[in-house]
Amino acid sequence: MCGSKSSTAVIERKSTKPRSPRAPRHSKSSSSTTAGGATDPSSSSSGSSFIFNFNSDSSYFKGLSSFSKSSFSNQASRSSIKASLPENPHIYDFSEICSATGNFLRNRYSSSSSSTSWRCSIRGKDVIVFQRKFRRPIDFPELQNRLSTICRSHHSSLVKLLGASVSGNYIYLVYDFVIGSNLVDCLRNPKNPSFTVLSTWLSRMQIATDLAHGLDYIHHCSGLQSNFVHNHIKSSSIIVTEESMAAKICHFGTAELCGENSRASDSQDDSDDDGEIKRDRSGKRELKRWGSKAMKVEGTRGYMAPEFQFTGISTHKSDVYAFGVVILELISGREALKYVMEEGDGGGYRRVSVIETARAAVEGGGGEVRKWVDKRLRDSFPVEVAEKMMQVGLECVEEDPDKRPDMGRVDMLVSKLFLESQNWAEKMGTPPTQFSVSLAGR
């Protein structure tokens, strides 16, 4: 789902007409959509399958008083849970997850320090199963509410969460499989760095618009009281679909279900618990550092906001920061952060950030901006729009989170710049991007 392993995956644009930048935010369809875009007539009226298993022997549940009073292994508890969930979703046994993945021994799709995934088929659906460890215990009512809300959410720029299963200290998240390649491979083909699928300015603006729509939906329209934080925005977590070259955000709901996020609403009572939100003398809320001397912060270098690195608490503004980094990647084609070897006898490595190079280009004026934009676009882009997009990206990566714009405003600005890009393309007579390309080396 979140990164094609095949470097020969073909991506073909089927339509020559640019899509509207304001795609509908909500899908009311009751049928589920498969990776290829076909509708599955066997889907339930709820629009999603809810896969959940409670293991009463799980160490995750031990020590939680709310779980110790009842057992979820008996049929009565299972029935009551199912009846209490919105849309009455299906509940699958954990054994079905094991069977689909061959006891997690076959069809491994990807692996990282924080998760492992398997591509498999569950009840006729092509899915990706992600295994992640709980960061903190979550009470059952809270976990139940988050799961039901996330599974009800629909947006064309999000890879849909179909369900989850819990076993031990791990949660297994089941996502729809989407055919395509991640944005990293589309921008920087590992076998041929001089080639990119996204060879036109309009194609990159469409990606930016899709991402802005999706993240704005997560922050403001997903139904979690405007406290939903993605916490995994990065170019490797974005899929460019094969069918329409649209962008989809992966790992929707992962941070919420794994206990990565601390909500402001959890600390309205000005609790003194570590890792929450405190108030200064003026009464203004601010993040405070976790009390543990050995605080572990999970994130990807280059995408972590400064305050997130200090506190370990993700917020809307930390998502906006990561989005700004992706925007700068789209414009320049460069990595978010890399280390290059210094020339000369001294040796050593030098840190190169896409944020720092973008700021230097803006300070240098229009000529420097043109040099900074990805050369593979062959100077075929509206310079004024590119400068405005860089400004949007740089606003998003401000050091002070209070100076970063809200995602709703960012969505509006990016959509406006997409329309300006369309007008530019029409005036310039840019040929339609109808092509068939391969990610294989050339």
Coordinates of C-alpha atoms in Angstrom, one line a residue:
M1 CA 0.0 0.0 0.0
C2 CA 2.6 2.5 1.0
G3 CA 5.4 1.8 -1.4
S4 CA 5.6 -0.4 -4.5
K5 CA 8.4 -3.0 -4.3
S6 CA 8.3 -3.4 -8.1
S7 CA 10.5 -0.8 -9.9
T8 CA 8.8 -1.7 -13.2
A9 CA 5.3 -0.7 -12.2
V10 CA 3.7 1.2 -15.1
I11 CA 1.9 4.4 -14.4
E12 CA -0.3 5.7 -17.2
R13 CA -2.5 8.8 -17.3
K14 CA -5.9 7.9 -18.7
S15 CA -7.4 11.4 -19.0
T16 CA -6.0 14.5 -20.7
K17 CA -8.4 16.8 -18.9
P18 CA -7.0 18.2 -15.6
R19 CA -9.0 17.3 -12.6
S20 CA -10.7 19.9 -10.5
P21 CA -8.6 20.9 -7.5
R22 CA -11.7 20.9 -5.3
A23 CA -12.5 17.2 -5.2
P24 CA -15.5 16.3 -3.0
R25 CA -14.3 15.8 0.6
H26 CA -16.9 13.2 1.5
S27 CA -18.0 10.1 -0.3
K28 CA -21.5 8.9 0.6
S29 CA -21.2 5.7 -1.3
S30 CA -22.1 2.7 0.7
S31 CA -20.0 0.3 -1.4
S32 CA -16.3 -0.2 -0.8
T33 CA -13.7 0.6 -3.4
T34 CA -10.9 -1.7 -4.3
A35 CA -7.4 -0.7 -5.2
G36 CA -8.1 -0.6 -8.9
G37 CA -11.1 1.6 -8.5
A38 CA -13.8 -1.1 -9.0
T39 CA -16.7 -1.4 -6.7
D40 CA -17.2 -4.5 -4.7
P41 CA -20.9 -5.5 -4.8
S42 CA -20.4 -7.8 -1.8
S43 CA -19.6 -5.0 0.5
S44 CA -21.8 -4.4 3.5
S45 CA -24.0 -1.4 3.7
S46 CA -21.7 0.1 6.3
G47 CA -19.1 0.8 3.6
S48 CA -16.2 -0.8 5.6
S49 CA -15.2 -4.0 7.3
F50 CA -14.2 -3.7 10.9
I51 CA -11.7 -6.4 11.9
F52 CA -11.1 -6.6 15.7
N53 CA -10.0 -9.3 18.0
F54 CA -9.6 -9.2 21.7
N55 CA -7.2 -11.6 23.3
S56 CA -8.0 -11.9 27.0
D57 CA -4.5 -13.3 27.7
S58 CA -2.9 -10.3 26.0
S59 CA -0.3 -8.5 28.0
Y60 CA -1.6 -5.3 26.5
F61 CA -4.8 -5.6 28.5
K62 CA -3.2 -6.6 31.8
G63 CA -3.0 -3.9 34.3
L64 CA -5.9 -1.9 32.8
S65 CA -8.7 -1.8 35.4
S66 CA -11.3 -1.2 32.8
F67 CA -10.4 -4.5 31.1
S68 CA -10.0 -6.6 34.2
K69 CA -13.7 -6.5 35.1
S70 CA -14.8 -8.4 32.0
S71 CA -13.5 -11.0 29.5
F72 CA -13.7 -10.4 25.8
S73 CA -13.0 -14.0 25.0
N74 CA -16.6 -15.3 25.5
Q75 CA -19.3 -15.0 22.9
A76 CA -21.6 -12.8 25.1
S77 CA -18.9 -10.1 25.2
R78 CA -18.2 -10.4 21.5
S79 CA -21.9 -10.0 20.7
S80 CA -22.3 -6.9 23.0
I81 CA -19.3 -5.3 21.5
K82 CA -20.6 -5.9 18.0
A83 CA -24.0 -4.5 18.8
S84 CA -22.5 -1.4 20.4
L85 CA -20.3 -0.4 17.4
P86 CA -21.7 2.1 14.9
E87 CA -22.7 0.6 11.5
N88 CA -22.5 -2.9 13.1
P89 CA -19.2 -3.8 11.4
H90 CA -17.9 -7.3 11.0
I91 CA -15.6 -8.6 13.7
Y92 CA -13.0 -11.2 12.5
D93 CA -11.0 -13.5 14.6
F94 CA -7.3 -12.9 14.8
S95 CA -6.8 -16.4 13.4
E96 CA -8.1 -15.1 10.1
I97 CA -5.3 -12.5 10.0
C98 CA -2.8 -15.3 10.8
S99 CA -4.3 -17.5 8.0
A100 CA -4.2 -14.7 5.4
T101 CA -0.5 -14.0 6.1
G102 CA 0.5 -17.6 6.6
N103 CA 1.2 -17.0 10.3
F104 CA 3.1 -13.9 9.1
L105 CA 5.7 -16.0 7.3
R106 CA 4.7 -15.2 3.7
N107 CA 3.8 -12.3 1.5
R108 CA 5.9 -9.8 3.5
Y109 CA 5.5 -6.5 1.8
S110 CA 7.8 -4.1 3.7
S111 CA 9.6 -3.8 7.0
S112 CA 10.9 -0.9 9.1
S113 CA 12.0 -0.2 12.6
S114 CA 8.4 0.6 13.7
S115 CA 6.2 -1.6 11.5
T116 CA 6.0 -4.7 9.3
S117 CA 3.5 -5.2 6.6
W118 CA 2.1 -8.1 4.6
R119 CA 0.0 -8.0 1.4
C120 CA -2.7 -10.6 1.4
S121 CA -6.4 -11.2 0.7
I122 CA -9.0 -11.1 3.4
R123 CA -12.6 -12.1 2.4
G124 CA -11.9 -11.4 -1.2
K125 CA -10.3 -8.0 -0.7
D126 CA -6.7 -7.2 -1.6
V127 CA -5.3 -5.6 1.5
I128 CA -2.2 -4.6 3.4
V129 CA -1.8 -5.7 7.0
F130 CA 0.4 -3.5 9.2
Q131 CA 1.8 -4.7 12.5
R132 CA 2.6 -1.9 14.9
K133 CA 3.3 -1.9 18.7
F134 CA 1.1 0.1 21.1
R135 CA 3.0 3.2 22.3
R136 CA 0.7 3.4 25.4
P137 CA -2.3 1.6 26.8
I138 CA -5.7 2.7 25.4
D139 CA -8.9 2.0 27.3
F140 CA -11.3 -0.1 25.3
P141 CA -14.1 2.6 25.0
E142 CA -11.6 5.1 23.6
L143 CA -10.1 2.5 21.2
Q144 CA -13.6 1.4 20.1
N145 CA -14.6 5.0 19.4
R146 CA -11.5 5.8 17.4
L147 CA -11.8 2.7 15.3
S148 CA -15.4 3.2 14.5
T149 CA -14.8 6.8 13.6
I150 CA -11.8 6.1 11.4
C151 CA -13.5 3.2 9.6
R152 CA -16.5 5.5 8.8
S153 CA -14.3 8.2 7.2
H154 CA -14.1 8.5 3.5
H155 CA -11.9 10.7 1.3
S156 CA -10.4 10.3 -2.1
S157 CA -7.0 11.4 -0.9
L158 CA -6.8 8.8 1.9
V159 CA -6.0 5.1 1.8
K160 CA -9.0 3.6 3.6
L161 CA -8.6 1.7 6.9
L162 CA -10.8 -1.4 6.7
G163 CA -10.3 -2.7 10.3
A164 CA -7.9 -3.8 13.0
S165 CA -7.0 -6.8 15.1
V166 CA -5.3 -6.7 18.5
S167 CA -3.1 -9.4 19.9
G168 CA -0.6 -9.0 22.7
N169 CA 1.1 -5.6 22.7
Y170 CA 0.5 -5.3 18.9
I171 CA -2.3 -3.9 16.8
Y172 CA -2.7 -5.1 13.2
L173 CA -4.2 -2.5 10.9
V174 CA -5.8 -3.6 7.7
Y175 CA -5.8 -1.1 4.8
D176 CA -7.1 -1.2 1.3
F177 CA -4.3 -2.0 -1.2
V178 CA -3.7 0.8 -3.7
I179 CA -1.8 0.1 -6.9
G180 CA 0.9 2.7 -7.5
S181 CA 4.2 3.8 -6.2
N182 CA 5.3 6.0 -3.3
L183 CA 6.2 9.6 -3.9
V184 CA 9.9 9.0 -3.1
D185 CA 10.2 6.6 -6.1
C186 CA 8.2 8.9 -8.3
L187 CA 10.5 11.8 -7.6
R188 CA 13.8 10.0 -7.3
N189 CA 13.9 6.8 -9.3
P190 CA 16.6 4.7 -7.6
K191 CA 17.7 3.1 -10.8
N192 CA 17.7 6.3 -12.9
P193 CA 17.9 9.6 -10.9
S194 CA 17.5 11.7 -14.1
F195 CA 14.1 10.2 -14.8
T196 CA 10.8 11.1 -13.0
V197 CA 7.2 10.1 -13.6
L198 CA 6.2 13.6 -12.4
S199 CA 7.8 15.4 -15.4
T200 CA 5.3 18.3 -15.6
W201 CA 4.6 21.2 -13.2
L202 CA 0.8 20.5 -13.4
S203 CA 1.3 16.9 -12.3
R204 CA 3.2 18.0 -9.2
M205 CA 0.6 20.7 -8.4
Q206 CA -2.1 18.1 -8.6
I207 CA -0.2 15.9 -6.1
A208 CA 0.1 18.9 -3.7
T209 CA -3.6 19.7 -4.1
D210 CA -4.6 16.1 -3.3
L211 CA -2.4 16.1 -0.2
A212 CA -3.7 19.4 1.0
H213 CA -7.3 18.2 0.6
G214 CA -6.6 14.9 2.5
L215 CA -4.7 16.5 5.4
D216 CA -7.3 19.2 5.8
Y217 CA -10.0 16.5 5.9
I218 CA -8.1 14.7 8.6
H219 CA -7.7 17.8 10.8
H220 CA -11.2 19.2 10.4
C221 CA -13.7 16.8 8.8
S222 CA -12.9 13.3 10.1
G223 CA -15.2 13.6 13.1
L224 CA -12.7 13.4 16.0
Q225 CA -13.5 16.9 17.4
S226 CA -10.7 18.5 15.4
N227 CA -8.0 16.6 17.4
F228 CA -7.1 14.1 14.8
V229 CA -3.4 14.2 14.0
H230 CA -1.8 12.1 11.3
N231 CA 1.8 12.1 12.6
H232 CA 3.2 10.2 9.6
I233 CA 3.3 12.7 6.8
K234 CA 6.3 12.1 4.6
S235 CA 7.0 11.4 0.9
S236 CA 7.3 7.6 1.5
S237 CA 3.8 7.6 3.1
I238 CA 2.2 9.0 0.0
I239 CA 1.0 6.8 -2.9
V240 CA 0.8 8.1 -6.5
T241 CA -1.9 5.9 -8.0
E242 CA -1.3 4.1 -11.3
E243 CA -4.8 4.7 -12.7
S244 CA -5.1 8.5 -12.3
M245 CA -1.8 9.8 -11.0
A246 CA -3.7 11.0 -7.9
A247 CA -2.1 11.2 -4.5
K248 CA -3.3 9.2 -1.5
I249 CA -2.1 9.5 2.1
C250 CA -1.2 6.2 3.8
H251 CA -1.4 5.3 7.5
F252 CA -4.6 7.1 8.1
G253 CA -5.5 6.5 11.8
T254 CA -2.3 4.7 12.7
A255 CA -1.2 7.4 15.3
E256 CA -4.6 7.4 16.9
L257 CA -4.9 3.7 17.3
C258 CA -1.3 3.0 18.4
G259 CA -1.5 5.6 21.2
E260 CA 1.1 8.0 19.6
N261 CA -1.0 11.1 20.1
S262 CA -1.7 13.0 23.3
R263 CA -4.9 15.1 22.9
A264 CA -5.4 18.5 24.2
S265 CA -8.8 17.5 25.4
D266 CA -7.2 14.9 27.7
S267 CA -5.5 17.7 29.6
Q268 CA -8.2 20.3 29.9
D269 CA -8.3 19.7 33.6
D270 CA -4.7 21.0 33.9
S271 CA -3.5 17.7 35.0
D272 CA 0.1 17.5 36.2
D273 CA 0.7 14.1 34.5
D274 CA 3.8 13.9 32.4
G275 CA 3.6 14.3 28.7
E276 CA 0.5 16.4 28.6
I277 CA -0.3 20.1 28.0
K278 CA 0.3 22.7 30.7
R279 CA -0.6 26.3 31.2
D280 CA 1.8 29.1 31.7
R281 CA 1.3 32.0 34.2
S282 CA -0.8 33.9 31.7
G283 CA -3.1 30.9 31.3
K284 CA -1.9 30.0 27.7
R285 CA -1.7 26.3 27.0
E286 CA 1.7 25.0 25.9
L287 CA 3.4 21.6 25.5
K288 CA 5.6 20.4 28.2
R289 CA 8.3 17.8 28.0
W290 CA 7.8 14.2 29.1
G291 CA 9.1 13.5 32.6
S292 CA 11.0 10.4 31.6
K293 CA 14.8 10.9 31.3
A294 CA 14.8 8.4 28.5
M295 CA 12.2 9.8 26.2
K296 CA 11.8 7.9 22.9
V297 CA 10.6 10.0 19.9
E298 CA 9.6 8.1 16.8
G299 CA 9.8 10.0 13.5
T300 CA 11.6 10.5 10.3
R301 CA 14.5 12.9 10.1
G302 CA 13.7 15.9 8.0
Y303 CA 10.0 15.8 8.7
M304 CA 9.9 16.3 12.5
A305 CA 8.9 19.7 13.7
P306 CA 11.3 21.2 16.3
E307 CA 8.7 21.2 19.1
F308 CA 7.9 17.5 18.3
Q309 CA 11.5 16.6 18.7
F310 CA 11.6 18.4 22.1
T311 CA 8.2 17.2 23.6
G312 CA 7.4 14.0 21.6
I313 CA 3.8 15.3 21.2
S314 CA 2.3 15.5 17.8
T315 CA -0.1 18.3 16.9
H316 CA -1.9 19.8 13.9
K317 CA 1.0 22.2 13.5
S318 CA 3.6 19.4 13.4
D319 CA 1.6 17.8 10.6
V320 CA 1.6 21.2 8.8
Y321 CA 5.4 21.2 9.2
A322 CA 5.8 17.8 7.6
F323 CA 3.4 18.8 4.8
G324 CA 5.6 21.9 4.1
V325 CA 8.6 19.7 3.7
V326 CA 6.8 17.5 1.2
I327 CA 5.8 20.6 -0.8
L328 CA 9.4 21.7 -1.0
E329 CA 10.4 18.1 -2.1
L330 CA 7.7 18.3 -4.8
I331 CA 9.0 21.6 -6.2
S332 CA 12.7 20.8 -6.0
G333 CA 12.8 17.0 -6.4
R334 CA 15.4 16.9 -3.6
E335 CA 15.5 14.8 -0.5
A336 CA 14.1 16.3 2.8
L337 CA 17.5 15.7 4.5
K338 CA 20.7 14.2 3.4
Y339 CA 24.4 14.2 4.3
V340 CA 27.0 14.7 1.6
M341 CA 30.7 14.2 1.9
E342 CA 32.8 17.4 2.2
E343 CA 35.4 17.9 -0.5
G344 CA 39.1 18.3 0.5
D345 CA 41.5 16.8 2.9
G346 CA 39.3 17.3 6.0
G347 CA 36.6 14.9 4.8
G348 CA 33.5 14.6 7.0
Y349 CA 29.9 15.0 6.1
R350 CA 27.8 18.1 5.6
R351 CA 24.0 18.3 6.4
V352 CA 21.9 19.4 3.5
S353 CA 18.2 20.3 4.2
V354 CA 15.6 21.1 1.6
I355 CA 14.3 23.8 3.9
E356 CA 17.6 25.5 4.2
T357 CA 18.3 25.4 0.4
A358 CA 14.7 26.8 -0.2
R359 CA 15.2 29.7 2.1
A360 CA 18.6 30.5 0.5
A361 CA 16.9 30.4 -3.0
V362 CA 14.1 32.8 -1.9
E363 CA 16.6 35.2 -0.5
G364 CA 18.5 35.1 -3.7
G365 CA 15.6 36.2 -5.8
G366 CA 13.8 34.9 -9.0
G367 CA 17.0 33.6 -10.6
E368 CA 17.9 31.5 -7.7
V369 CA 14.4 30.1 -7.5
R370 CA 14.6 29.0 -11.1
K371 CA 17.9 27.2 -10.4
W372 CA 16.4 25.6 -7.2
V373 CA 13.3 24.1 -8.9
D374 CA 13.7 20.6 -10.2
K375 CA 15.8 20.7 -13.4
R376 CA 13.9 17.8 -14.8
L377 CA 10.9 20.1 -15.4
R378 CA 13.2 21.8 -18.0
D379 CA 12.2 25.3 -17.0
S380 CA 8.6 24.6 -18.1
F381 CA 6.8 26.1 -15.1
P382 CA 5.3 29.4 -14.0
V383 CA 8.0 31.1 -12.0
E384 CA 5.6 33.3 -10.1
V385 CA 3.5 30.3 -9.0
A386 CA 6.6 28.4 -8.1
E387 CA 7.7 31.3 -5.9
K388 CA 4.3 31.4 -4.2
M389 CA 4.3 27.6 -3.6
M390 CA 7.8 27.9 -2.1
Q391 CA 6.4 30.6 0.2
V392 CA 3.6 28.4 1.3
G393 CA 6.0 25.6 2.0
L394 CA 8.3 27.8 4.0
E395 CA 5.4 29.2 6.0
C396 CA 4.5 25.7 6.9
V397 CA 8.0 24.9 8.2
E398 CA 8.3 28.0 10.5
E399 CA 10.3 27.3 13.6
D400 CA 7.5 28.8 15.8
P401 CA 4.4 26.6 15.5
D402 CA 2.1 29.6 16.1
K403 CA 3.4 31.2 12.9
R404 CA 2.4 28.2 10.8
P405 CA -0.9 28.4 9.0
D406 CA -3.9 26.2 9.6
M407 CA -4.3 23.4 7.2
G408 CA -7.6 24.8 6.0
R409 CA -5.8 28.0 4.9
V410 CA -3.0 26.0 3.3
D411 CA -5.6 23.9 1.3
M412 CA -7.2 27.1 0.0
L413 CA -3.8 28.6 -1.1
V414 CA -2.6 25.4 -2.8
S415 CA -5.9 25.0 -4.6
K416 CA -5.7 28.6 -5.8
L417 CA -2.2 28.1 -7.1
F418 CA -3.3 24.9 -8.9
L419 CA -5.9 26.9 -10.8
E420 CA -3.2 29.5 -11.7
S421 CA -1.1 26.6 -12.9
Q422 CA -3.9 25.3 -15.1
N423 CA -4.4 28.8 -16.6
W424 CA -0.7 29.0 -17.3
A425 CA -0.7 25.6 -19.0
E426 CA -3.6 26.6 -21.2
K427 CA -1.9 29.9 -22.2
M428 CA 1.4 28.1 -22.9
G429 CA -0.3 25.4 -24.9
T430 CA 1.3 22.7 -22.8
P431 CA 0.8 19.4 -24.5
P432 CA -1.5 16.9 -22.7
T433 CA 0.3 14.6 -20.3
Q434 CA -0.9 11.4 -21.9
F435 CA 2.0 9.0 -21.6
S436 CA 3.0 5.5 -20.4
V437 CA 6.1 5.3 -18.4
S438 CA 8.0 2.8 -16.3
L439 CA 9.8 3.3 -13.0
A440 CA 12.5 0.9 -14.2
G441 CA 16.0 2.2 -14.9
R442 CA 16.7 3.5 -18.4

